[in-house]
Short mmCIF file of C-alpha atoms and ligand atoms in Angstrom, two decimals:
data_model
loop_
_atom_site.label_atom_id
_atom_site.label_comp_id
_atom_site.label_asym_id
_atom_site.label_seq_id
_atom_site.Cartn_x
_atom_site.Cartn_y
_atom_site.Cartn_z
CA MET A 247 96.91 74.13 105.27
CA ALA A 248 99.26 75.58 102.73
CA PHE A 249 97.31 73.94 99.97
CA LYS A 250 94.16 75.62 101.21
CA LYS A 251 95.77 78.99 100.83
CA VAL A 252 96.74 78.15 97.32
CA TRP A 253 93.40 76.72 96.43
CA CYS A 254 91.44 79.72 97.54
CA ALA A 255 93.38 81.91 95.20
CA LEU A 256 91.98 79.74 92.50
CA ALA A 257 88.50 79.44 93.92
CA LEU A 258 88.21 83.19 93.92
CA GLY A 259 88.12 83.01 90.16
CA PHE A 260 84.78 81.21 90.21
CA LEU A 261 83.27 82.62 93.34
CA LEU A 262 83.93 86.26 92.76
CA PRO A 263 80.24 87.25 92.85
CA PHE A 264 79.96 85.94 96.41
CA SER A 265 82.97 87.72 97.73
CA CYS A 266 82.58 90.32 100.37
CA ALA A 267 79.93 92.99 100.16
CA HIS A 268 82.13 95.39 102.05
CA THR A 269 85.24 96.56 100.28
CA ASP A 270 87.90 96.32 103.02
CA PHE A 271 89.52 99.60 102.14
CA PHE A 272 92.73 99.12 104.04
CA THR A 273 93.81 96.20 101.90
CA SER A 274 94.32 98.17 98.73
CA ILE A 275 95.56 101.62 97.88
CA GLY A 276 93.35 101.62 94.79
CA HIS A 277 90.20 101.94 96.88
CA MET A 278 91.73 104.22 99.43
CA THR A 279 92.49 106.88 96.83
CA ASP A 280 88.71 107.21 96.37
CA LEU A 281 88.46 108.02 100.06
CA ILE A 282 91.00 110.81 99.69
CA ASN A 283 88.76 112.37 97.05
CA THR A 284 85.71 111.91 99.23
CA GLU A 285 87.46 113.74 102.04
CA LYS A 286 88.46 116.53 99.67
CA ASP A 287 84.82 117.03 98.62
CA LEU A 288 83.71 117.03 102.23
CA VAL A 289 86.25 119.71 103.13
CA VAL A 290 84.96 121.92 100.31
CA SER A 291 81.42 121.51 101.53
CA LEU A 292 82.49 122.09 105.15
CA LYS A 293 84.18 125.33 104.10
CA ASP A 294 81.00 126.44 102.31
CA TYR A 295 79.13 125.80 105.51
CA ILE A 296 81.64 127.84 107.53
CA LYS A 297 81.30 130.73 105.08
CA ALA A 298 77.53 130.65 105.30
CA GLU A 299 77.67 130.52 109.09
CA GLU A 300 80.16 133.39 109.18
CA SER A 301 78.09 135.59 106.90
CA LYS A 302 75.04 134.86 109.04
CA LEU A 303 76.93 135.82 112.17
CA GLU A 304 78.21 138.95 110.41
CA GLN A 305 74.63 140.09 109.68
CA ILE A 306 73.58 139.40 113.23
CA LYS A 307 76.54 141.35 114.56
CA LYS A 308 75.74 144.35 112.35
CA TRP A 309 72.17 144.35 113.60
CA ALA A 310 73.32 144.15 117.18
CA GLU A 311 75.73 147.04 116.74
CA LYS A 312 73.17 149.20 115.01
CA LEU A 313 70.62 148.55 117.73
CA ASP A 314 73.21 149.04 120.41
CA GLN A 315 73.88 152.59 119.20
CA LEU A 316 70.24 153.32 118.67
CA THR A 317 69.07 152.15 122.08
CA ALA A 318 71.96 153.98 123.71
CA THR A 319 70.70 157.29 122.26
CA ALA A 320 67.06 156.45 122.81
CA THR A 321 67.37 155.50 126.44
CA LYS A 322 69.19 158.71 127.28
CA ASP A 323 66.15 160.78 126.33
CA PRO A 324 63.22 158.52 125.48
CA GLU A 325 60.66 161.25 125.21
CA GLY A 326 62.81 163.50 123.06
CA PHE A 327 63.69 160.56 120.89
CA LEU A 328 60.12 159.54 120.30
CA GLY A 329 59.19 163.17 119.67
CA HIS A 330 60.54 162.63 116.23
CA PRO A 331 57.75 160.93 114.21
CA VAL A 332 60.23 158.98 112.09
CA ASN A 333 61.75 157.48 115.22
CA ALA A 334 58.32 156.51 116.44
CA PHE A 335 57.52 154.88 113.13
CA LYS A 336 60.83 153.06 113.04
CA LEU A 337 60.38 151.68 116.54
CA MET A 338 57.05 150.24 115.52
CA LYS A 339 58.52 148.79 112.38
CA ARG A 340 61.52 147.28 114.18
CA LEU A 341 59.51 145.60 116.82
CA ASN A 342 56.72 144.49 114.58
CA THR A 343 58.77 143.09 111.71
CA GLU A 344 62.53 143.51 111.94
CA TRP A 345 63.14 141.68 115.22
CA GLY A 346 61.05 138.85 113.83
CA GLU A 347 63.21 138.74 110.74
CA LEU A 348 66.32 138.65 112.87
CA GLU A 349 64.85 135.83 114.91
CA SER A 350 64.32 133.86 111.69
CA LEU A 351 67.91 134.55 110.70
CA VAL A 352 69.21 133.33 114.07
CA LEU A 353 67.12 130.20 113.73
CA LYS A 354 68.15 129.60 110.14
CA ASP A 355 70.04 126.31 109.68
CA MET A 356 73.07 126.85 107.48
CA SER A 357 74.26 123.24 107.70
CA ASP A 358 71.86 121.68 105.17
CA GLY A 359 74.34 121.38 102.31
CA PHE A 360 77.12 119.94 104.42
CA ILE A 361 74.90 117.54 106.31
CA SER A 362 73.26 116.15 103.19
CA ASN A 363 76.72 115.70 101.66
CA MET A 364 77.84 113.82 104.77
CA THR A 365 74.76 111.62 104.60
CA ILE A 366 75.50 110.68 101.02
CA GLN A 367 79.20 110.10 101.52
CA ARG A 368 78.84 108.26 104.79
CA GLN A 369 77.63 105.12 103.04
CA PHE A 370 81.07 104.84 101.46
CA PHE A 371 83.00 105.42 104.67
CA PRO A 372 85.24 102.74 106.16
CA ASN A 373 83.77 100.96 109.18
CA ASP A 374 85.16 99.69 112.48
CA GLU A 375 86.50 96.61 110.75
CA ASP A 376 88.52 98.77 108.37
CA GLN A 377 89.92 100.85 111.20
CA THR A 378 90.89 97.74 113.13
CA GLY A 379 92.36 96.22 109.99
CA ALA A 380 94.52 99.26 109.35
CA ALA A 381 95.66 99.27 112.97
CA LYS A 382 96.55 95.59 112.87
CA ALA A 383 98.48 96.20 109.67
CA LEU A 384 100.59 98.76 111.55
CA LEU A 385 101.29 96.29 114.33
CA ARG A 386 102.24 93.62 111.80
CA LEU A 387 104.64 95.99 110.08
CA GLN A 388 106.16 96.87 113.40
CA ASP A 389 107.02 93.22 114.00
CA THR A 390 108.19 92.29 110.54
CA TYR A 391 110.42 95.27 110.06
CA ASN A 392 111.66 95.52 113.67
CA LEU A 393 110.40 99.07 114.01
CA ASP A 394 110.52 100.52 117.43
CA THR A 395 107.35 102.12 118.66
CA ASP A 396 108.82 105.58 118.90
CA THR A 397 110.16 105.46 115.32
CA LEU A 398 106.79 104.37 114.04
CA SER A 399 104.95 106.99 116.07
CA ARG A 400 107.21 109.79 114.83
CA GLY A 401 106.72 108.48 111.30
CA ASN A 402 110.44 108.01 110.64
CA LEU A 403 110.09 105.34 107.99
CA PRO A 404 112.44 104.77 105.06
CA GLY A 405 111.34 106.18 101.73
CA VAL A 406 108.27 108.09 102.90
CA LYS A 407 107.30 111.14 100.88
CA HIS A 408 104.73 112.56 103.26
CA LYS A 409 105.81 112.43 106.85
CA SER A 410 103.12 111.77 109.37
CA PHE A 411 103.10 111.09 113.07
CA LEU A 412 100.86 109.55 115.69
CA THR A 413 99.38 111.56 118.53
CA ALA A 414 99.20 110.21 122.06
CA GLU A 415 95.54 109.57 121.36
CA ASP A 416 96.38 107.57 118.22
CA CYS A 417 98.86 105.49 120.22
CA PHE A 418 96.20 104.90 122.86
CA GLU A 419 93.82 103.78 120.11
CA LEU A 420 96.37 101.30 118.72
CA GLY A 421 96.97 99.99 122.22
CA LYS A 422 93.25 99.47 122.71
CA ILE A 423 92.94 97.56 119.44
CA ALA A 424 95.84 95.31 120.45
CA TYR A 425 94.10 94.88 123.83
CA THR A 426 90.84 93.71 122.28
CA GLU A 427 92.88 91.15 120.34
CA ALA A 428 94.36 90.00 123.65
CA ASP A 429 97.71 91.06 122.18
CA TYR A 430 99.23 92.34 125.42
CA TYR A 431 102.68 92.67 123.95
CA HIS A 432 101.57 95.43 121.57
CA THR A 433 99.15 96.82 124.15
CA GLU A 434 102.11 97.48 126.41
CA LEU A 435 104.24 99.02 123.66
CA TRP A 436 101.55 101.43 122.50
CA MET A 437 100.15 102.40 125.88
CA GLU A 438 103.70 103.12 126.98
CA GLN A 439 104.23 105.25 123.89
CA ALA A 440 101.02 107.19 124.58
CA LEU A 441 102.19 107.78 128.14
CA LYS A 442 105.63 108.82 126.97
CA GLN A 443 104.22 111.41 124.60
CA LEU A 444 101.97 112.80 127.33
CA ASP A 445 104.90 112.90 129.77
CA GLU A 446 106.83 114.87 127.18
CA GLY A 447 104.11 117.48 127.35
CA GLU A 448 101.98 116.68 124.32
CA VAL A 449 98.62 118.40 124.60
CA SER A 450 95.97 115.73 124.26
CA SER A 451 92.57 114.58 125.30
CA ALA A 452 94.02 111.16 126.08
CA ASP A 453 93.80 110.46 129.79
CA LYS A 454 96.78 109.10 131.71
CA VAL A 455 94.51 107.26 134.12
CA TYR A 456 92.90 105.28 131.33
CA ILE A 457 96.25 104.58 129.72
CA LEU A 458 97.74 103.35 132.99
CA ASP A 459 94.70 101.18 133.56
CA TYR A 460 95.25 99.32 130.26
CA LEU A 461 99.02 99.36 130.58
CA SER A 462 99.16 97.84 134.02
CA TYR A 463 96.78 95.09 132.98
CA ALA A 464 98.80 94.28 129.84
CA VAL A 465 101.98 94.18 131.88
CA TYR A 466 100.34 91.95 134.47
CA GLN A 467 99.09 89.63 131.71
CA GLN A 468 102.65 89.25 130.51
CA GLY A 469 103.76 88.23 133.95
CA ASP A 470 105.66 91.31 135.15
CA LEU A 471 103.92 91.69 138.46
CA ALA A 472 106.36 94.20 139.93
CA LYS A 473 105.99 96.54 136.99
CA ALA A 474 102.20 96.11 136.99
CA MET A 475 102.20 97.17 140.64
CA ALA A 476 104.40 100.19 139.98
CA LEU A 477 102.07 101.31 137.19
CA THR A 478 98.99 100.80 139.32
CA ARG A 479 100.65 102.85 142.06
CA ARG A 480 101.20 105.61 139.53
CA LEU A 481 97.55 105.42 138.53
CA LEU A 482 96.46 105.69 142.15
CA GLU A 483 98.58 108.79 142.61
CA LEU A 484 96.55 110.43 139.86
CA ASP A 485 93.21 109.01 140.98
CA PRO A 486 93.33 107.62 144.52
CA GLU A 487 89.67 106.61 144.40
CA HIS A 488 89.99 104.48 141.25
CA GLN A 489 88.02 101.37 142.15
CA ARG A 490 89.52 98.82 139.81
CA ALA A 491 93.06 100.00 140.46
CA ASN A 492 92.53 99.72 144.20
CA GLY A 493 91.11 96.25 143.74
CA ASN A 494 93.96 95.23 141.46
CA MET A 495 96.53 96.53 143.88
CA LYS A 496 95.18 94.33 146.62
CA TYR A 497 95.08 91.39 144.24
CA PHE A 498 98.66 91.98 143.07
CA GLU A 499 99.87 92.16 146.63
CA TYR A 500 98.09 88.92 147.39
CA ILE A 501 99.64 87.15 144.38
CA MET A 502 103.04 88.58 145.15
CA ALA A 503 102.89 87.18 148.63
CA LYS A 504 101.68 83.83 147.35
CA GLU A 505 104.44 83.66 144.75
CA LYS A 506 107.08 84.37 147.31
CA GLU A 507 105.70 81.54 149.31
CA ALA A 508 105.65 79.19 146.34
CA ASN A 509 109.17 80.13 145.27
CA LYS A 510 110.45 78.86 148.53
CA SER A 511 108.99 75.40 148.03
CA SER A 512 108.97 74.47 144.34
CA THR A 513 110.55 75.07 140.94
CA ASP A 514 107.74 73.48 138.94
CA SER A 515 106.72 76.68 137.23
CA GLU A 516 110.25 77.22 136.00
CA GLU A 517 110.14 73.89 134.28
CA GLN A 518 106.81 74.75 132.71
CA GLU A 519 108.21 78.02 131.49
CA LYS A 520 111.10 76.25 129.84
CA GLU A 521 108.69 73.95 128.09
CA THR A 522 106.62 76.76 126.62
CA GLU A 523 109.80 78.45 125.52
CA VAL A 524 110.81 75.35 123.61
CA LYS A 525 107.38 75.28 121.99
CA LYS A 526 107.72 78.91 120.94
CA LYS A 527 111.11 78.24 119.44
CA ASP A 528 109.71 75.33 117.43
CA TYR A 529 107.32 77.69 115.76
CA LEU A 530 109.79 80.48 115.20
CA PRO A 531 112.17 79.35 112.50
CA GLU A 532 110.05 79.87 109.40
CA ARG A 533 108.44 83.02 110.73
CA ARG A 534 111.82 84.38 111.75
CA LYS A 535 113.43 83.50 108.46
CA TYR A 536 110.51 85.01 106.61
CA GLU A 537 110.75 88.27 108.54
CA MET A 538 114.53 88.42 108.20
CA LEU A 539 114.28 87.96 104.46
CA CYS A 540 111.60 90.64 104.31
CA ARG A 541 114.01 93.04 106.00
CA GLY A 542 116.65 92.13 103.45
CA GLU A 543 118.74 90.42 106.13
CA GLY A 544 118.87 87.12 104.27
CA LEU A 545 121.86 84.86 104.64
CA LYS A 546 124.09 85.53 101.73
CA MET A 547 124.64 82.83 99.14
CA THR A 548 128.19 81.50 99.10
CA PRO A 549 130.42 83.38 96.60
CA ARG A 550 130.97 80.10 94.80
CA ARG A 551 127.27 79.68 94.13
CA GLN A 552 126.80 83.35 93.44
CA LYS A 553 129.42 83.22 90.72
CA ARG A 554 127.29 80.73 88.87
CA LEU A 555 124.41 83.19 88.57
CA PHE A 556 124.47 84.95 85.23
CA CYS A 557 122.54 87.36 83.11
CA ARG A 558 121.98 86.87 79.41
CA TYR A 559 119.93 87.74 76.38
CA TYR A 560 117.28 85.09 75.98
CA ASP A 561 115.46 84.24 72.76
CA GLY A 562 112.93 81.81 74.21
CA ASN A 563 114.86 78.83 72.86
CA ARG A 564 115.02 80.24 69.32
CA ASN A 565 111.44 81.43 69.36
CA PRO A 566 110.87 83.33 66.07
CA ARG A 567 109.40 86.27 67.98
CA TYR A 568 112.57 86.69 70.03
CA ILE A 569 115.44 85.74 67.73
CA LEU A 570 115.92 89.29 66.51
CA GLY A 571 114.96 90.93 69.74
CA PRO A 572 115.95 88.71 72.64
CA VAL A 573 115.01 89.75 76.18
CA LYS A 574 117.23 90.37 79.18
CA GLN A 575 117.19 87.56 81.70
CA GLU A 576 118.92 87.38 85.10
CA ASP A 577 119.37 84.41 87.41
CA GLU A 578 117.93 85.32 90.81
CA TRP A 579 118.54 81.95 92.47
CA ASP A 580 119.93 78.56 91.55
CA LYS A 581 117.95 76.00 93.55
CA PRO A 582 115.09 76.31 92.98
CA ARG A 583 115.94 78.09 89.77
CA ILE A 584 114.33 81.52 89.77
CA VAL A 585 114.90 83.75 86.77
CA ARG A 586 113.96 87.37 86.27
CA PHE A 587 113.03 88.89 82.92
CA LEU A 588 113.80 92.59 82.52
CA ASP A 589 111.76 95.18 80.59
CA ILE A 590 109.22 92.46 79.98
CA ILE A 591 106.04 94.49 80.42
CA SER A 592 105.78 98.11 79.33
CA ASP A 593 104.42 100.99 81.40
CA GLU A 594 101.48 101.29 78.97
CA GLU A 595 100.65 97.61 79.33
CA ILE A 596 100.86 97.92 83.10
CA GLU A 597 98.46 100.87 83.06
CA THR A 598 95.99 98.93 80.88
CA VAL A 599 96.13 95.87 83.11
CA LYS A 600 95.66 97.99 86.25
CA GLU A 601 92.73 99.89 84.74
CA LEU A 602 91.04 96.64 83.68
CA ALA A 603 91.53 95.15 87.13
CA LYS A 604 90.68 98.15 89.32
CA PRO A 605 86.87 98.01 89.13
CA ARG A 606 87.00 94.30 89.91
CA LEU A 607 89.50 94.23 92.75
CA SER A 608 88.12 92.51 95.79
CA ARG A 609 89.63 91.18 98.95
CA ALA A 610 91.42 87.92 98.31
CA THR A 611 89.68 85.18 100.28
CA VAL A 612 90.60 81.77 101.58
CA HIS A 613 88.59 78.67 102.38
CA ASP A 614 87.86 78.23 106.06
CA PRO A 615 88.61 74.53 106.59
CA GLU A 616 86.10 74.38 109.46
CA THR A 617 83.05 76.00 107.90
CA GLY A 618 83.96 75.41 104.27
CA LYS A 619 83.07 79.03 103.58
CA LEU A 620 85.11 81.68 101.88
CA THR A 621 86.57 84.07 104.36
CA THR A 622 89.30 86.65 104.69
CA ALA A 623 92.49 85.80 106.54
CA HIS A 624 95.28 87.81 108.08
CA TYR A 625 97.84 85.73 106.20
CA ARG A 626 96.54 86.88 102.86
CA VAL A 627 95.83 90.60 102.76
CA SER A 628 95.49 91.94 99.25
CA LYS A 629 92.94 92.67 96.60
CA SER A 630 92.85 90.73 93.40
CA ALA A 631 90.99 90.33 90.14
CA TRP A 632 91.19 87.93 87.22
CA LEU A 633 91.62 89.02 83.61
CA SER A 634 90.85 86.87 80.62
CA GLY A 635 92.78 87.01 77.36
CA TYR A 636 89.46 87.47 75.54
CA GLU A 637 88.68 90.80 77.03
CA SER A 638 91.71 92.74 75.92
CA PRO A 639 94.39 92.37 73.27
CA VAL A 640 96.89 93.52 75.89
CA VAL A 641 96.07 90.60 78.20
CA SER A 642 96.16 88.20 75.28
CA ARG A 643 99.53 89.58 74.17
CA ILE A 644 100.88 89.14 77.70
CA ASN A 645 99.69 85.52 77.77
CA THR A 646 101.44 84.83 74.47
CA ARG A 647 104.62 86.41 75.79
CA ILE A 648 104.58 84.07 78.79
CA GLN A 649 104.06 81.09 76.49
CA ASP A 650 106.90 82.15 74.19
CA LEU A 651 109.40 82.76 76.97
CA THR A 652 108.61 79.77 79.17
CA GLY A 653 108.02 77.35 76.32
CA LEU A 654 104.91 76.22 78.21
CA ASP A 655 101.38 76.00 76.85
CA VAL A 656 99.28 78.82 78.37
CA SER A 657 95.96 77.46 77.13
CA THR A 658 95.73 75.31 80.27
CA ALA A 659 96.87 78.10 82.58
CA GLU A 660 94.62 80.02 84.93
CA GLU A 661 93.60 83.50 83.91
CA LEU A 662 95.90 86.39 84.62
CA GLN A 663 95.56 87.34 88.29
CA VAL A 664 96.17 90.96 89.20
CA ALA A 665 96.88 91.75 92.83
CA ASN A 666 97.25 95.00 94.70
CA TYR A 667 98.77 95.11 98.17
CA GLY A 668 98.22 98.23 100.25
CA VAL A 669 100.33 99.15 103.25
CA GLY A 670 100.53 96.04 105.44
CA GLY A 671 99.30 93.86 102.56
CA GLN A 672 101.02 90.48 102.50
CA TYR A 673 100.76 86.80 101.70
CA GLU A 674 102.45 84.61 104.27
CA PRO A 675 104.57 81.56 103.29
CA HIS A 676 102.69 79.14 101.06
CA PHE A 677 103.08 76.79 98.12
CA ASP A 678 101.49 77.64 94.82
CA PHE A 679 101.02 73.96 93.98
CA ALA A 680 98.51 71.54 95.46
CA ARG A 681 100.11 68.91 97.63
CA LYS A 682 99.68 65.17 97.54
CA ASP A 683 97.25 65.08 100.45
CA GLU A 684 94.89 67.40 98.61
CA PRO A 685 94.41 65.70 95.25
CA ASP A 686 91.11 67.48 94.51
CA ALA A 687 92.62 70.93 94.53
CA PHE A 688 92.51 71.69 90.84
CA LYS A 689 90.17 68.85 89.89
CA GLU A 690 87.49 71.13 88.51
CA LEU A 691 89.95 72.61 86.07
CA GLY A 692 91.07 69.22 84.81
CA THR A 693 94.46 70.63 83.91
CA GLY A 694 96.57 69.07 86.64
CA ASN A 695 98.67 70.84 89.22
CA ARG A 696 100.32 74.27 89.01
CA ILE A 697 103.54 73.40 87.27
CA ALA A 698 105.05 76.89 87.29
CA THR A 699 104.50 80.49 88.41
CA TRP A 700 105.10 83.62 86.37
CA LEU A 701 104.97 86.83 88.41
CA PHE A 702 105.05 90.34 86.92
CA TYR A 703 106.06 93.26 89.12
CA MET A 704 103.87 96.13 88.00
CA SER A 705 105.21 98.71 90.44
CA ASP A 706 108.23 99.55 92.48
CA VAL A 707 107.66 99.45 96.22
CA SER A 708 109.16 102.23 98.38
CA ALA A 709 109.86 99.86 101.29
CA GLY A 710 109.00 96.25 101.98
CA GLY A 711 106.97 94.00 99.67
CA ALA A 712 109.69 91.54 98.63
CA THR A 713 108.85 88.04 97.43
CA VAL A 714 110.82 85.73 99.70
CA PHE A 715 111.58 82.02 99.75
CA PRO A 716 112.22 81.12 103.42
CA GLU A 717 113.24 77.51 102.74
CA VAL A 718 116.25 78.60 100.72
CA GLY A 719 116.81 82.18 101.87
CA ALA A 720 116.04 84.04 98.65
CA SER A 721 114.59 87.58 98.60
CA VAL A 722 113.34 88.88 95.29
CA TRP A 723 112.70 92.62 95.26
CA PRO A 724 109.93 94.13 93.19
CA ARG A 725 111.19 96.09 90.18
CA LYS A 726 108.60 97.63 87.93
CA GLY A 727 108.49 96.11 84.44
CA THR A 728 110.25 92.86 85.39
CA ALA A 729 108.88 89.37 85.96
CA VAL A 730 110.13 86.29 87.78
CA PHE A 731 109.51 82.70 86.83
CA TRP A 732 110.02 79.41 88.64
CA TYR A 733 108.83 75.80 88.42
CA ASN A 734 106.73 74.59 91.35
CA LEU A 735 106.93 70.95 90.30
CA PHE A 736 109.83 68.73 89.31
CA PRO A 737 109.57 67.24 85.81
CA SER A 738 108.31 64.07 87.54
CA GLY A 739 105.26 66.00 88.74
CA GLU A 740 106.45 65.95 92.37
CA GLY A 741 106.07 69.22 94.23
CA ASP A 742 109.28 71.15 94.88
CA TYR A 743 109.00 72.13 98.54
CA SER A 744 111.87 74.57 98.24
CA THR A 745 109.54 76.87 96.29
CA ARG A 746 107.63 77.79 99.44
CA HIS A 747 107.39 81.55 99.27
CA ALA A 748 105.67 84.65 100.60
CA ALA A 749 104.83 88.22 99.70
CA CYS A 750 106.27 90.41 102.49
CA PRO A 751 104.08 93.14 103.93
CA VAL A 752 104.32 96.46 102.15
CA LEU A 753 105.87 98.98 104.55
CA VAL A 754 105.69 102.16 102.51
CA GLY A 755 104.02 102.59 99.15
CA ASN A 756 101.88 100.10 97.32
CA LYS A 757 102.53 96.98 95.34
CA TRP A 758 101.00 95.78 92.11
CA VAL A 759 101.76 92.35 90.71
CA SER A 760 100.11 90.05 88.25
CA ASN A 761 100.68 86.37 87.97
CA LYS A 762 100.01 83.45 85.74
CA TRP A 763 99.83 79.96 87.13
CA LEU A 764 100.73 77.45 84.43
CA HIS A 765 99.33 73.93 84.71
CA GLU A 766 100.64 70.47 83.90
CA ARG A 767 98.37 69.58 81.00
CA GLY A 768 99.75 70.55 77.63
CA GLN A 769 103.35 70.49 78.82
CA GLU A 770 103.85 66.73 78.26
CA PHE A 771 106.14 67.28 75.29
CA ARG A 772 107.27 70.74 76.26
CA ARG A 773 108.67 69.58 79.57
CA PRO A 774 108.83 65.79 79.51
CA CYS A 775 109.24 63.94 82.76
CA THR A 776 112.45 62.27 83.80
CA LEU A 777 113.07 58.96 85.49
CA SER A 778 114.02 60.41 88.83
CA GLU A 779 111.34 61.68 91.22
CA LEU A 780 113.14 64.72 92.52
CA GLU A 781 114.43 66.15 89.29
C1 OGA B 244 100.98 84.64 95.12
C2 OGA B 244 102.33 85.11 95.51
C3 OGA B 244 104.01 86.85 95.58
C4 OGA B 244 104.12 88.33 95.54
O1 OGA B 244 100.12 85.47 94.80
O2 OGA B 244 100.76 83.41 95.13
O3 OGA B 244 103.07 84.33 95.98
O4 OGA B 244 105.23 88.85 95.70
N1 OGA B 244 102.69 86.40 95.31
O5 OGA B 244 103.10 88.99 95.36
FE1 FE2 B 245 102.45 82.30 95.59
#
């Protein structure tokens, strides 16, 4: 499986034209900023519409007031009033033409401009899939960063510049999305939050009866029958005629009675429960480690090992380009060896790379092992693009820099991949190299396996977004202008399984990276193999 994830990153390079027609806004901040501008334009056009409508209403009001006065005088003494020839003429004129004009004004549609603007912009709007995607991203962040529902709803996140909160209706919406995913755990959390906010007196169009309906079901699905009954009771207090709730209540009572009966006679279900718990625990370790590392709660390296991590000036092994101006290098980890280069890409270079990539960013895809088709996956949520050294001297210069500092031949490397992770964007634990059981992975390239990874951080990230290595417990935090480098293979060509790594979900802000995957061919004399397999 892990290989598949790796391979797709590569396949994307060739299959770009086939990748998704829809843009999947929520995966990348780059595209979402366009939406902000779209909304700004729409507000301007909406305000124009309001002005036009107000001025129309103003004219109508003036007419009504004028006529109000006039008819008041006229009705008091109709004959006297009409005795004045001008009044008689004006009455004719009003009724023959002016009322007609007013009628046209009342009928006049002032919304043309706004509506045609909406029609044009609507084709670029996010769709249901985007909304669901953004909601799921929130739920994922909630899990990874141990955020309690109330904190998330009140928008109390670390490092946010623009505070924002969720309404009871928003919470209800999130709960519903979790519900359609059969994710009853989050359904319960968010329906409860919606209810809480309503109980606290929030004014909302969200309806407690609906919320309780979902909530009690989610609670029941998770096996808390007593709580499900209490919630259903609460629903029935609000709406005693509610059909489903009445039905459920009867059903719950029936099950409750049956369970009591069963409890007396057998403990089978307890055993079953234990078994599923064991299964859950089997799955947890990597996920748990991954999430802990993402939160920066990694197990600390022993002081003894830590003392052996250094920083230095590095000249690329006496590379002529770096002898006079060596670069700063820090050890991030010892085994596998991960080093970080500081001030290794300038802000100007970063801007150029981002600008080149932006128009080409598309949702990173993976190969569906069942259908063989490219598809998107929750475990890889980002947008990426590939840049060739031919298209810009900046890209070419960057490639040369990687060659000089790693001592590895970049002519057999893949093109520079640029990736942008929006909020919730992530890449779950994977290997960058192809494993033994998937020998065809990089066959088309003919350059062997991915020997090493070079990863530039092209932005800081306000919260979240670390690169973590769950096998060994390393967290590498993004720092703009730096790059990390590690070998995926031992000199023997064997894969180093301790390099399994992940890109943690971005919690606040937005993450830009670019990476270069170096391949085996061309490195025969640059990194000769040793006699031992695991060295
Ligand atoms: C990758 C990867 C790490 C990161 O793209 O293969 O592991 O932090 N990225 O973006
Ligand atoms: Fe990777």
